[in-house]
Coordinates of C-alpha atoms in Angstrom, one line a residue:
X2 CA 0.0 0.0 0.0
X3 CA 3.1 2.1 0.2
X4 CA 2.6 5.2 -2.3
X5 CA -0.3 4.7 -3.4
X6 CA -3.3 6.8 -2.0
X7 CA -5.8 4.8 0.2
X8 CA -8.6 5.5 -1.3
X9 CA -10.4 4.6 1.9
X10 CA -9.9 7.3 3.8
X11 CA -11.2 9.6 0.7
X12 CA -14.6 7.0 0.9
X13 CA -14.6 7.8 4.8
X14 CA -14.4 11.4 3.9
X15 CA -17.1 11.3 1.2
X16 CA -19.2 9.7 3.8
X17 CA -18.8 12.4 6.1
X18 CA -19.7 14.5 3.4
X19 CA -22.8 13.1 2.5
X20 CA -23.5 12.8 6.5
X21 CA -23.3 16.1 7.4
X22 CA -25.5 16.9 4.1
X23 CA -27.9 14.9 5.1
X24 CA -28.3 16.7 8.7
X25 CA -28.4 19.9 6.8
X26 CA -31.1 18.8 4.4
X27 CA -33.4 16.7 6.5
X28 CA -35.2 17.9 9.5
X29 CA -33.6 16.6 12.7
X30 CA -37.1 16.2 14.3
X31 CA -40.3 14.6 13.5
X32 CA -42.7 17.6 12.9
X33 CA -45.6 15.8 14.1
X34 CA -43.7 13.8 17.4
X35 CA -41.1 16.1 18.3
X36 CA -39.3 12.7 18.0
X37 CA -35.5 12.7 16.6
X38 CA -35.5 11.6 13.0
X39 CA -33.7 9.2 11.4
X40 CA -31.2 11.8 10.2
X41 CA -30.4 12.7 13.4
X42 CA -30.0 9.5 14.9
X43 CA -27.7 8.1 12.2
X44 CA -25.5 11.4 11.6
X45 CA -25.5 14.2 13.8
X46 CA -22.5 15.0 15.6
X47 CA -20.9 11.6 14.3
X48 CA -20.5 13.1 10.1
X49 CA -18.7 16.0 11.6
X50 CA -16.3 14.0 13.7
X51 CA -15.9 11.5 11.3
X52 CA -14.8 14.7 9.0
X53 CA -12.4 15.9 11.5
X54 CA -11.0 12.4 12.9
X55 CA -9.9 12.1 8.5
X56 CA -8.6 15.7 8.6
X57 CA -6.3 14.6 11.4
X58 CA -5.1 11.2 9.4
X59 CA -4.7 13.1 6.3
X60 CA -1.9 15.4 8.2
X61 CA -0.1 12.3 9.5
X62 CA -0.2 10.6 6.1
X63 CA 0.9 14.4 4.9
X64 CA 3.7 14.4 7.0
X65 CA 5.2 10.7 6.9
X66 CA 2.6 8.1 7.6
X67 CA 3.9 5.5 10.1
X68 CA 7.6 7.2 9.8
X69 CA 7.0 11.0 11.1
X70 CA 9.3 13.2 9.2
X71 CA 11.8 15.6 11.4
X72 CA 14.5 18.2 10.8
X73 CA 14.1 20.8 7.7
X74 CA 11.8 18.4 6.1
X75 CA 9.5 18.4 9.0
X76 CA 9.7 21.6 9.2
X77 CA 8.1 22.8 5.5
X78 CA 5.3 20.4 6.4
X79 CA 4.6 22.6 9.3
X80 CA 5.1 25.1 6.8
X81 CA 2.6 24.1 4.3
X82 CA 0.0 22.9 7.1
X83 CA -0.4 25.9 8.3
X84 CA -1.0 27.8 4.7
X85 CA -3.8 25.3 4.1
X86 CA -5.3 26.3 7.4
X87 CA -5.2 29.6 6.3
X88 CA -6.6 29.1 3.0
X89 CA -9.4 26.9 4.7
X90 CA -10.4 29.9 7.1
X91 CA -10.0 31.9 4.2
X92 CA -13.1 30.3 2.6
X93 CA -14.6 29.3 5.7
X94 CA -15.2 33.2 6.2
X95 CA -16.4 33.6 2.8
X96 CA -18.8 31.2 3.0
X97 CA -20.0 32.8 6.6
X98 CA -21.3 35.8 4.7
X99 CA -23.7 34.0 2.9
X100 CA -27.3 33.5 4.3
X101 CA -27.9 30.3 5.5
X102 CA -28.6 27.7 8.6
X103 CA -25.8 25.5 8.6
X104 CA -23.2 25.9 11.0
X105 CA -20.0 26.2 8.5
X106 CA -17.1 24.4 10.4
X107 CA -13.9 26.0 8.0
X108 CA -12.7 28.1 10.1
X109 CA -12.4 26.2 12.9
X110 CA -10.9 23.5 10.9
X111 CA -8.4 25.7 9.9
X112 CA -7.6 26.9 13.2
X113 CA -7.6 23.0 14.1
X114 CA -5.1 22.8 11.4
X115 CA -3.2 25.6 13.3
X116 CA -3.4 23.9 16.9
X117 CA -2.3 20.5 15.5
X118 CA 1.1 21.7 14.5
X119 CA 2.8 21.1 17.6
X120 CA 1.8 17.2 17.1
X121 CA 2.4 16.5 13.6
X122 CA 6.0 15.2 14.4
X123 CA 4.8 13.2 17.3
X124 CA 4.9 9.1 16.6
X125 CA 2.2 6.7 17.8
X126 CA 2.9 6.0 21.3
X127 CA 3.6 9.8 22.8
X128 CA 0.4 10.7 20.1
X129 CA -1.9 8.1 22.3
X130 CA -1.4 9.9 25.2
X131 CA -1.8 13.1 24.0
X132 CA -5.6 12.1 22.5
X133 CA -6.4 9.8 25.7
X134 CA -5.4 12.9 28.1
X135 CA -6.9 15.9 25.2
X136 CA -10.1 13.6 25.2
X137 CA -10.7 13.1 28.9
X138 CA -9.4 16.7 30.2
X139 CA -9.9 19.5 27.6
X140 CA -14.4 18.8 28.6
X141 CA -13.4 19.5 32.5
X142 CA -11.2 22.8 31.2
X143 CA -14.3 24.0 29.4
X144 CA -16.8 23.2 31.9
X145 CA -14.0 25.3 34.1
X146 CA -13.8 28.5 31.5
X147 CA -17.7 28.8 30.1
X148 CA -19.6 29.8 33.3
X149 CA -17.1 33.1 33.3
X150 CA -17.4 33.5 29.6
X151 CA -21.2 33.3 29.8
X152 CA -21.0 36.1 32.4
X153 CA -18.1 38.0 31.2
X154 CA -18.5 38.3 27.5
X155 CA -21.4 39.4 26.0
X156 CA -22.8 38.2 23.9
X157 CA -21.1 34.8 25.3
X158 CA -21.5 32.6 21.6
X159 CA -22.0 34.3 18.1
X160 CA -25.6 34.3 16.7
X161 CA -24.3 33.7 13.6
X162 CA -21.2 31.9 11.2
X163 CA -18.1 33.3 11.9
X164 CA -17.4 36.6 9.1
X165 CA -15.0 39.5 8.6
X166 CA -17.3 41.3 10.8
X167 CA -16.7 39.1 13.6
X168 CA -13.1 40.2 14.5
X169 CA -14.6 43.6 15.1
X170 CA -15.6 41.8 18.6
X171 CA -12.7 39.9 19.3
X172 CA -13.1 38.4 22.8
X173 CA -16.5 37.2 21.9
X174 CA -14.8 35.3 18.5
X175 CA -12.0 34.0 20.6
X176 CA -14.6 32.5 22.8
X177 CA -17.0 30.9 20.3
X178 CA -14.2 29.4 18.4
X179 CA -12.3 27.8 21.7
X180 CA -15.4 27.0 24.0
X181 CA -18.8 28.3 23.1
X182 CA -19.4 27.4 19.8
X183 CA -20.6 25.2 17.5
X184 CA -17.7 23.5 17.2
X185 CA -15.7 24.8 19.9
X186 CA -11.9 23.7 19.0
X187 CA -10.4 22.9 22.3
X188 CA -12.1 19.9 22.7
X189 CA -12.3 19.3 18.6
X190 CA -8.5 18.9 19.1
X191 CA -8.9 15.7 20.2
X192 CA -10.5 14.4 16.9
X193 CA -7.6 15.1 14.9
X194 CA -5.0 13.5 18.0
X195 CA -7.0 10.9 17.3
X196 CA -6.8 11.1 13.6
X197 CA -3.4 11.8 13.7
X198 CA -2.8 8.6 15.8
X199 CA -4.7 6.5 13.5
X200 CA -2.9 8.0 10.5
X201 CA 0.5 7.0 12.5
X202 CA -0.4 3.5 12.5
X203 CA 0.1 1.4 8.9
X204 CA -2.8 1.2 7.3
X205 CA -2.7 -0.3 4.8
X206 CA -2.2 -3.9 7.1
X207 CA -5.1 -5.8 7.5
X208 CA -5.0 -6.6 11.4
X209 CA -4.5 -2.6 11.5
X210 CA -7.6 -2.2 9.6
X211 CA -9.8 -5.0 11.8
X212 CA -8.5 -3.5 14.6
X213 CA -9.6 0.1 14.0
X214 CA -13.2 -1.6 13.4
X215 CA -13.1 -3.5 16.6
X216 CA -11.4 -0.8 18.9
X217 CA -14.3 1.9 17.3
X218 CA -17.1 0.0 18.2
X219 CA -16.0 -1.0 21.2
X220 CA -15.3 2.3 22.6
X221 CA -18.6 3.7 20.4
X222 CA -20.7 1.4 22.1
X223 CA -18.7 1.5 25.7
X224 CA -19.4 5.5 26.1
X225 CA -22.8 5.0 25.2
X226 CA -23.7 2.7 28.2
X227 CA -21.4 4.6 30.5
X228 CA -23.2 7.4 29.8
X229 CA -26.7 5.4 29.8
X230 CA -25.5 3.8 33.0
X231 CA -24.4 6.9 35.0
X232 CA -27.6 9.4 33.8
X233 CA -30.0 6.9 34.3
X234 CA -28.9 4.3 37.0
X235 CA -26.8 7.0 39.2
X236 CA -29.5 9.8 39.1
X237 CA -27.1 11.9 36.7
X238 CA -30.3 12.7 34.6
X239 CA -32.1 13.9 37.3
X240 CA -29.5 16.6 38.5
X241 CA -29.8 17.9 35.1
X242 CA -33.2 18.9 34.4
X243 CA -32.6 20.5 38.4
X244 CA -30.4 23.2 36.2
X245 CA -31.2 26.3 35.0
X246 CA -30.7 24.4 31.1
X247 CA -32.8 21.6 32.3
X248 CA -35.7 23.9 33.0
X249 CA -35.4 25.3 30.2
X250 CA -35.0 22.6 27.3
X251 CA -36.2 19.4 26.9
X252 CA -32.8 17.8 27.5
X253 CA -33.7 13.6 26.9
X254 CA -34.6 14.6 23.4
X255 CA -31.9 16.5 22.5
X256 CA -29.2 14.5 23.8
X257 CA -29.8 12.1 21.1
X258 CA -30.0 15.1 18.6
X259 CA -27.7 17.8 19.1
X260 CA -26.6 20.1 22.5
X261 CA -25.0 22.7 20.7
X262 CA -26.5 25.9 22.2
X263 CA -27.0 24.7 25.4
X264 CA -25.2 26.0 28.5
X265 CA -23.7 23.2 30.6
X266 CA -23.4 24.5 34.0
X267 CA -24.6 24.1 37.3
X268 CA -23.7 20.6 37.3
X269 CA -20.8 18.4 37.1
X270 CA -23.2 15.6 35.7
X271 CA -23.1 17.3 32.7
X272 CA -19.4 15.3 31.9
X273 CA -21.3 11.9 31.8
X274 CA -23.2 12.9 28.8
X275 CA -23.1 11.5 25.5
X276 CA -25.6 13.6 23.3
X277 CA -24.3 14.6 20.0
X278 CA -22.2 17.9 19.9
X279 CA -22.0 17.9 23.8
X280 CA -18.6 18.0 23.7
X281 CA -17.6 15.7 27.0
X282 CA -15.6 13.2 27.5
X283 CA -17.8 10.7 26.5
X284 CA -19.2 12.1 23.5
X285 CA -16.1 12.8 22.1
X286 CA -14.5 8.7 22.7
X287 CA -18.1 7.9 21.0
X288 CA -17.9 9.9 18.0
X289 CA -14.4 8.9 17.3
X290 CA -15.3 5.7 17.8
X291 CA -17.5 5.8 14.9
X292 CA -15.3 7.6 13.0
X293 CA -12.2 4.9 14.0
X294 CA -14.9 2.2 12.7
X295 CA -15.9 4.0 9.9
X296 CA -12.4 4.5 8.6
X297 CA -11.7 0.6 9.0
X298 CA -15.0 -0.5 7.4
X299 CA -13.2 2.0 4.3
X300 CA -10.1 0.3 4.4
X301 CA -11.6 -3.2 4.4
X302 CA -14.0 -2.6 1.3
X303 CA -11.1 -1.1 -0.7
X304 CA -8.5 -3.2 0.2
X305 CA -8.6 -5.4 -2.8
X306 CA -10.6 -2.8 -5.2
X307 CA -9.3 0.3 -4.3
X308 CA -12.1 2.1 -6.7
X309 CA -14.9 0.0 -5.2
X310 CA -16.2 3.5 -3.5
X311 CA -15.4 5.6 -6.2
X312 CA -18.4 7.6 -5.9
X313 CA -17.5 8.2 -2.0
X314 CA -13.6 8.5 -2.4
X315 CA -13.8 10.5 -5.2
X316 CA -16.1 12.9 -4.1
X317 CA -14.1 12.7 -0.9
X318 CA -11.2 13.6 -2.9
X319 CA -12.2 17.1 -3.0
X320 CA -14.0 17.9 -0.4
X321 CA -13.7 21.2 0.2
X322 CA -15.2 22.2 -3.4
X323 CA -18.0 20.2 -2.6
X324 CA -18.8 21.0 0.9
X325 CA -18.4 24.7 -0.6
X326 CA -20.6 24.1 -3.1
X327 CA -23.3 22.4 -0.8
X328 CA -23.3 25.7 1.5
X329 CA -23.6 28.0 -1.5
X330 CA -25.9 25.6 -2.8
X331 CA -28.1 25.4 0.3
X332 CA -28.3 29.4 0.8
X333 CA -30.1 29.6 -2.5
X334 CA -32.1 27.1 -1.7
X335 CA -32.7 28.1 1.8
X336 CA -33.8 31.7 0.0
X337 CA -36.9 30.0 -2.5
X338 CA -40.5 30.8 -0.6
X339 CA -41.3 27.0 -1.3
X340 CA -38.6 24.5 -0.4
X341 CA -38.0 21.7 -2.5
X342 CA -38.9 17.8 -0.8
X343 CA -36.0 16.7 1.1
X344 CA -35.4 13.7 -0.3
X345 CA -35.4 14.9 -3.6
X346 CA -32.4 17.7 -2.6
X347 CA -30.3 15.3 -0.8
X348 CA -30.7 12.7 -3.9
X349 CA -29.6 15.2 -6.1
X350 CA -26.9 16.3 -4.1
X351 CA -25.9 13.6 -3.3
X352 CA -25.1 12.3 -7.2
X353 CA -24.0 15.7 -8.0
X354 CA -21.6 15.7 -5.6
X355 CA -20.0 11.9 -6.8
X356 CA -20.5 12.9 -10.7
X357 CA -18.5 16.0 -9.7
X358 CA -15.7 13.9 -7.8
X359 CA -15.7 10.8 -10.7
X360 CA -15.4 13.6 -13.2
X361 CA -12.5 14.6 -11.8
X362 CA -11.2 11.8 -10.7
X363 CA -10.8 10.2 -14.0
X364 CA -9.2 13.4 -15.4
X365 CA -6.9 13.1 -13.1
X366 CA -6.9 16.3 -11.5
X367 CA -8.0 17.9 -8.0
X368 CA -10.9 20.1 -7.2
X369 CA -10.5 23.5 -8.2
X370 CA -10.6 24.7 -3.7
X371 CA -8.2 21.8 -3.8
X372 CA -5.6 23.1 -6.6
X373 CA -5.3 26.6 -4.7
X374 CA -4.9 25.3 -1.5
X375 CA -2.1 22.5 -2.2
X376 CA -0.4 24.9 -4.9
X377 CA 0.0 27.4 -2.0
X378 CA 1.1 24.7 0.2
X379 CA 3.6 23.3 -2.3
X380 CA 5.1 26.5 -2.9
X381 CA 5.8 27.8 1.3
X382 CA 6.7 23.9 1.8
X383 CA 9.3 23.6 -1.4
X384 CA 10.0 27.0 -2.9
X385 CA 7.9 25.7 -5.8
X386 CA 4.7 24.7 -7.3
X387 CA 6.2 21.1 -8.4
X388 CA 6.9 20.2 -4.7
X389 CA 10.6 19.4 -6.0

């Protein structure tokens, strides 16, 4: 499997693509019950992760695989890393200034790209303790820091994506893009530590690829009945809807939806949850468990047939066009006074976005997002454009 791409990880990548479409298309609630939807269920809070958890394997297979690189040459990966993050906020706040409800995550990816520098020369062993102690200690620092943020900086989380506009208040940026937000990139560090442990490991091995399926589920599954056991058996549940957010919002429900928005304080029980972009401990072993399982399932399928996926791994291939495109996309749609049928918009977003990815797949070349950003990486990393 040595030089050739793994075509895998591009499938596990279109798959969070088409994940995190789908929870932007499809209503995460049943209008009728108020129960979660199938959408949600399936994809929300575990696309995203999965998208991350790949981000941070790609910069371990960017900068030497199972053989970290060091020195000079070390360094211009560093180098080039940190242009693409740039280029990646660069659209991220482009995209921000259109009008529409998803929750772009480019920015904070890029400043993930930023915060993962320190790591990218770090082999396996000294990179699993870095994710074990990331996952399990950057939830308690945030549950620390928010209650003085919420009180202190006004208004505590943006209302909106993050724009030029926003540096204009920068305490209240720096505190939606570390703890508040969305996707709040202290604990979202410990997706790509994880990815970037994964991506130290060989894999194109088979008992490398098993294991990631095995070790995923297990701790997928094992976070989820921690958390089950201590809300539900220990009274954890109950201390919750004591709080002021419990009071407030109809917590069961969305803990098997999404938490995002919801201030997690008065409580210490709130680190035993598991609900989709809670950002605890627990949530964050289960979603990467997914994503570790996800990645293996990939690497299985296409071990033999590395094109068997083609319409994921291509369209994962050039993901940032596509997702891009989906947002712009989605802000015109978002815009019509009568909305087109779900199904029918993720369907045809869905073969547009793998058309678009085979197309240029079999010419050979990378999305257009794709060509800026690694031309401007090639050139601060090797002087040149040829990466020579």
């Amino acid at each position: 499997m040595i030089g050739r791409r793994l075509t895998g990880i591009d499938a596990a990548r279109g798959i969070a693509l088409l994940g995190m479409m789908a929870t932007h298309i499809f209503p995460l609630y049943n209008e009728q019950t108020g129960d979660p939807s199938w959408t949600a269920l399936v994809f929300s809070g575990r696309a995203s992760a999965l998208f991350a958890v790949v981000a941070g394997i790609g910069l371990a297979l960017l900068t030497g695989g199972s053989q970290p690189r060091s020195g000079r040459a070390l360094a211009g990966d560093r180098r080039g890393i940190a242009v693409r993050a740039l280029m990646i906020s660069l659209v991220g706040l482009t995209l921000g200034g259109l009008d529409t409800s998803i929750a772009i995550i480019l920015f904070h990816y890029g400043i993930l790209f930023l915060l993962a520098l320190p790591f990218v020369g770090m082999r396996a062993p000294k990179l699993a303790l870095w994710a074990a102690a990331w996952v399990a200690l950057s939830p308690v620092l945030a549950y620390l820091v928010r209650p003085w943020l919420y009180e202190n900086v006004s208004p505590s989380t943006l209302d909106a994506n993050i724009t030029w506009e926003s540096f204009l208040e920068p305490a209240t940026l720096l505190a939606d893009v570390l703890f508040t937000g969305f996707y709040p990139v202290v604990q979202w560090l410990s997706y790509l530590l994880i990815g970037l442990l994964i991506g130290r490991l060989r894999l194109g091995e088979l008992p490398v690829q098993v294991g990631l399926v095995a070790a995923g589920i297990v701790a997928a599954a094992g976070a989820k009945f921690l958390s089950y056991y201590l809300l539900l058996e220990e009274g954890g549940l109950d201390a919750l809807l004591a709080t002021d957010s419990g009071r407030i919002w109809p917590l069961a429900r969305m803990m098997e939806v999404n938490l995002a928005g919801v201030e997690q304080t008065g409580s210490w029980w709130w680190l035993a949850v598991s609900g989709p972009h809670s950002g605890t401990p627990l949530d964050l072993l289960h979603s990467a468990g997914t994503a570790a399982a996800v990645v293996g399932v990939c690497l299985l399928l296409t071990r033999a047939r590395p094109n068997l996926l083609l319409p994921l791994s291509a369209a994962g291939a050039m993901t940032l066009t596509l997702y891009s495109l989906h947002v712009w996309a989605m802000s015109v749609t978002d815009a019509q006074p009568v909305p087109p049928d779900p199904m029918v918009l993720f369907w045809v977003s869905a073969a547009a976005a793998a058309g678009i990815g085979i197309a240029f797949n079999k010419l050979g070349s990378r999305g257009p997002l794709e060509i800026v950003t690694h031309g401007a990486s090639q050139l601060v990393r090797h002087g040149s454009l040829s990466g020579k």
